PDB file of C-alpha atoms in Angstrom:
ATOM      1  CA  MET G   1      -6.504  18.709  59.454  1.00 56.00           C
ATOM      2  CA  LEU G   2      -8.609  20.786  60.929  1.00 57.00           C
ATOM      3  CA  LEU G   3     -11.853  20.007  59.316  1.00 65.00           C
ATOM      4  CA  GLU G   4     -11.115  16.594  60.007  1.00 69.00           C
ATOM      5  CA  LYS G   5     -11.029  17.287  63.791  1.00 68.00           C
ATOM      6  CA  VAL G   6     -14.123  19.752  63.752  1.00 62.00           C
ATOM      7  CA  ILE G   7     -16.027  16.633  61.910  1.00 64.00           C
ATOM      8  CA  ARG G   8     -14.272  13.482  64.702  1.00 63.00           C
ATOM      9  CA  ARG G   9     -15.623  15.964  67.408  1.00 68.00           C
ATOM     10  CA  LYS G  10     -19.356  16.272  65.880  1.00 74.00           C
ATOM     11  CA  MET G  11     -20.047  12.733  64.234  1.00 72.00           C
ATOM     12  CA  SER G  12     -20.064   9.193  65.878  1.00 78.00           C
ATOM     13  CA  PRO G  13     -17.410   6.450  64.570  1.00 78.00           C
ATOM     14  CA  GLU G  14     -19.977   4.734  62.655  1.00 84.00           C
ATOM     15  CA  GLU G  15     -20.843   8.140  60.912  1.00 82.00           C
ATOM     16  CA  LEU G  16     -17.131   9.019  60.677  1.00 79.00           C
ATOM     17  CA  GLY G  17     -16.639   5.142  59.111  1.00 84.00           C
ATOM     18  CA  LYS G  18     -19.275   6.093  56.464  1.00 86.00           C
ATOM     19  CA  LEU G  19     -17.870   9.380  55.531  1.00 82.00           C
ATOM     20  CA  ARG G  20     -14.133   7.939  54.831  1.00 85.00           C
ATOM     21  CA  GLN G  21     -15.931   4.955  52.848  1.00 92.00           C
ATOM     22  CA  LEU G  22     -17.577   8.007  50.849  1.00 90.00           C
ATOM     23  CA  VAL G  23     -14.926  10.004  50.422  1.00 89.00           C
ATOM     24  CA  THR G  24     -12.783   6.750  49.134  1.00 94.00           C
ATOM     25  CA  ASP G  25     -15.329   5.883  46.775  1.00 94.00           C
ATOM     26  CA  VAL G  26     -15.353   9.396  45.331  1.00 95.00           C
ATOM     27  CA  GLN G  27     -11.570   9.252  44.755  1.00 96.00           C
ATOM     28  CA  LEU G  28     -11.641   5.897  43.263  1.00 97.00           C
ATOM     29  CA  GLN G  29     -14.583   7.484  40.535  1.00 97.00           C
ATOM     30  CA  VAL G  30     -12.330  10.388  39.954  1.00 97.00           C
ATOM     31  CA  GLU G  31      -9.343   8.011  39.058  1.00 97.00           C
ATOM     32  CA  LEU G  32     -11.760   5.781  37.130  1.00 97.00           C
ATOM     33  CA  GLU G  33     -13.046   9.288  35.402  1.00 97.00           C
ATOM     34  CA  LEU G  34      -9.692  10.185  34.433  1.00 97.00           C
ATOM     35  CA  ILE G  35      -8.322   6.508  33.324  1.00 97.00           C
ATOM     36  CA  LYS G  36     -11.721   6.684  30.980  1.00 96.00           C
ATOM     37  CA  LEU G  37     -10.712  10.228  29.894  1.00 96.00           C
ATOM     38  CA  ARG G  38      -7.154   9.008  28.924  1.00 96.00           C
ATOM     39  CA  LEU G  39      -8.228   5.994  27.343  1.00 97.00           C
ATOM     40  CA  THR G  40     -10.715   8.127  25.367  1.00 97.00           C
ATOM     41  CA  LYS G  41      -7.912  10.409  24.177  1.00 96.00           C
ATOM     42  CA  ASP G  42      -5.696   7.704  23.120  1.00 96.00           C
ATOM     43  CA  LEU G  43      -8.355   5.927  21.480  1.00 96.00           C
ATOM     44  CA  GLU G  44      -8.853   9.075  19.464  1.00 97.00           C
ATOM     45  CA  GLU G  45      -5.066   9.587  18.437  1.00 96.00           C
ATOM     46  CA  LYS G  46      -5.004   6.085  17.284  1.00 96.00           C
ATOM     47  CA  ARG G  47      -8.076   6.586  15.253  1.00 96.00           C
ATOM     48  CA  GLN G  48      -6.417   9.436  13.981  1.00 97.00           C
ATOM     49  CA  GLU G  49      -3.509   7.905  12.761  1.00 96.00           C
ATOM     50  CA  SER G  50      -5.301   4.689  11.605  1.00 97.00           C
ATOM     51  CA  ASP G  51      -7.269   7.247   9.118  1.00 96.00           C
ATOM     52  CA  GLU G  52      -3.985   8.745   8.622  1.00 97.00           C
ATOM     53  CA  ALA G  53      -2.230   5.320   7.472  1.00 97.00           C
ATOM     54  CA  LEU G  54      -5.792   4.168   5.457  1.00 97.00           C
ATOM     55  CA  LYS G  55      -5.164   7.746   3.601  1.00 97.00           C
ATOM     56  CA  VAL G  56      -1.756   6.661   2.458  1.00 97.00           C
ATOM     57  CA  VAL G  57      -2.707   3.105   1.607  1.00 97.00           C
ATOM     58  CA  LYS G  58      -5.347   4.526  -0.419  1.00 98.00           C
ATOM     59  CA  LEU G  59      -2.940   6.842  -2.138  1.00 98.00           C
ATOM     60  CA  MET G  60      -0.901   3.933  -2.844  1.00 98.00           C
ATOM     61  CA  GLU G  61      -3.213   1.693  -3.979  1.00 98.00           C
ATOM     62  CA  LEU G  62      -3.972   4.485  -6.613  1.00 98.00           C
ATOM     63  CA  GLU G  63      -0.326   4.948  -7.466  1.00 98.00           C
ATOM     64  CA  LEU G  64      -0.173   1.020  -7.859  1.00 98.00           C
ATOM     65  CA  GLU G  65      -2.975   0.937 -10.715  1.00 98.00           C
ATOM     66  CA  LYS G  66      -1.781   3.918 -12.328  1.00 97.00           C
ATOM     67  CA  LEU G  67       1.873   2.027 -12.354  1.00 97.00           C
ATOM     68  CA  THR G  68      -0.087  -1.132 -13.500  1.00 97.00           C
ATOM     69  CA  THR G  69      -1.732   0.583 -16.272  1.00 97.00           C
ATOM     70  CA  GLU G  70       1.199   2.199 -17.357  1.00 97.00           C
ATOM     71  CA  ALA G  71       3.294  -1.230 -17.406  1.00 97.00           C
ATOM     72  CA  GLU G  72       0.291  -2.777 -19.272  1.00 96.00           C
ATOM     73  CA  GLN G  73       0.294  -0.068 -22.041  1.00 96.00           C
ATOM     74  CA  ASN G  74       4.283  -0.288 -22.102  1.00 95.00           C
ATOM     75  CA  ASN G  75       3.872  -4.040 -22.477  1.00 95.00           C
ATOM     76  CA  SER G  76       1.389  -3.602 -25.154  1.00 93.00           C
ATOM     77  CA  ALA G  77       3.308  -1.148 -27.299  1.00 93.00           C
ATOM     78  CA  LEU G  78       6.727  -3.317 -26.586  1.00 94.00           C
ATOM     79  CA  ASN G  79       4.899  -6.587 -27.849  1.00 93.00           C
ATOM     80  CA  LYS G  80       3.652  -4.457 -31.022  1.00 93.00           C
ATOM     81  CA  ARG G  81       6.988  -3.404 -31.822  1.00 92.00           C
ATOM     82  CA  TYR G  82       8.222  -6.981 -31.222  1.00 91.00           C
ATOM     83  CA  GLN G  83       5.668  -7.794 -33.865  1.00 93.00           C
ATOM     84  CA  VAL G  84       7.233  -5.449 -36.072  1.00 90.00           C
ATOM     85  CA  VAL G  85      10.674  -6.300 -35.692  1.00 90.00           C
ATOM     86  CA  ARG G  86       9.916 -10.004 -36.249  1.00 90.00           C
ATOM     87  CA  ASP G  87       7.998  -9.386 -39.374  1.00 87.00           C
ATOM     88  CA  GLU G  88      10.660  -7.404 -40.841  1.00 89.00           C
ATOM     89  CA  ASN G  89      13.451  -9.919 -39.645  1.00 88.00           C
ATOM     90  CA  ASN G  90      11.361 -12.592 -41.300  1.00 86.00           C
ATOM     91  CA  SER G  91      11.015 -10.199 -44.476  1.00 87.00           C
ATOM     92  CA  LEU G  92      14.635  -9.885 -44.449  1.00 87.00           C
ATOM     93  CA  TRP G  93      15.071 -13.579 -44.193  1.00 88.00           C
ATOM     94  CA  VAL G  94      12.990 -14.605 -47.088  1.00 85.00           C
ATOM     95  CA  SER G  95      14.580 -11.402 -48.800  1.00 88.00           C
ATOM     96  CA  THR G  96      17.860 -12.934 -48.310  1.00 90.00           C
ATOM     97  CA  ILE G  97      17.281 -16.406 -49.034  1.00 90.00           C
ATOM     98  CA  LEU G  98      15.646 -15.103 -52.529  1.00 89.00           C
ATOM     99  CA  SER G  99      18.153 -13.121 -53.292  1.00 91.00           C
ATOM    100  CA  THR G 100      20.690 -16.072 -52.828  1.00 93.00           C
ATOM    101  CA  LEU G 101      18.438 -18.515 -54.599  1.00 91.00           C
ATOM    102  CA  GLY G 102      18.284 -15.679 -57.498  1.00 90.00           C
ATOM    103  CA  ALA G 103      22.538 -15.818 -57.570  1.00 91.00           C
ATOM    104  CA  VAL G 104      22.904 -19.376 -57.297  1.00 91.00           C
ATOM    105  CA  VAL G 105      20.261 -19.835 -60.338  1.00 91.00           C
ATOM    106  CA  THR G 106      21.957 -16.894 -62.182  1.00 92.00           C
ATOM    107  CA  VAL G 107      25.336 -18.602 -61.353  1.00 90.00           C
ATOM    108  CA  GLY G 108      24.283 -21.968 -62.595  1.00 89.00           C
ATOM    109  CA  LEU G 109      22.409 -20.889 -65.923  1.00 89.00           C
ATOM    110  CA  PHE G 110      25.632 -18.925 -66.456  1.00 88.00           C
ATOM    111  CA  ALA G 111      27.870 -21.988 -65.764  1.00 88.00           C
ATOM    112  CA  TRP G 112      25.342 -24.471 -67.687  1.00 87.00           C
ATOM    113  CA  SER G 113      25.610 -21.858 -70.804  1.00 87.00           C
ATOM    114  CA  LYS G 114      29.398 -21.725 -70.972  1.00 85.00           C
ATOM    115  CA  PHE G 115      30.116 -25.141 -70.015  1.00 81.00           C
ATOM    116  CA  ARG G 116      27.252 -26.760 -72.481  1.00 70.00           C
TER     117      ARG G 116
END
């Protein structure tokens, strides 16, 4: 306040108007710089969050690749086991059919020899 009174006494109204405009411009410039600093800080925080999220996504991709590989290996093993079981089942059917056919032929020959 005292400084303002001294300035008013020693300055003309035009100079005082210019000084007020200069002060206003400086205040606006300071506010603008503060806003820039806040925005820069916010941007850096968002960038760090983004980097962290990207790391998480990369880890998830690696885990997905690992699980996919494991699933493919399990699928391959299951397919091999299915093939073995199917082959064993087919062999069992062939064996059963041959045994049944052998029994029918044996009974038929026995019956033929008895009733001939």
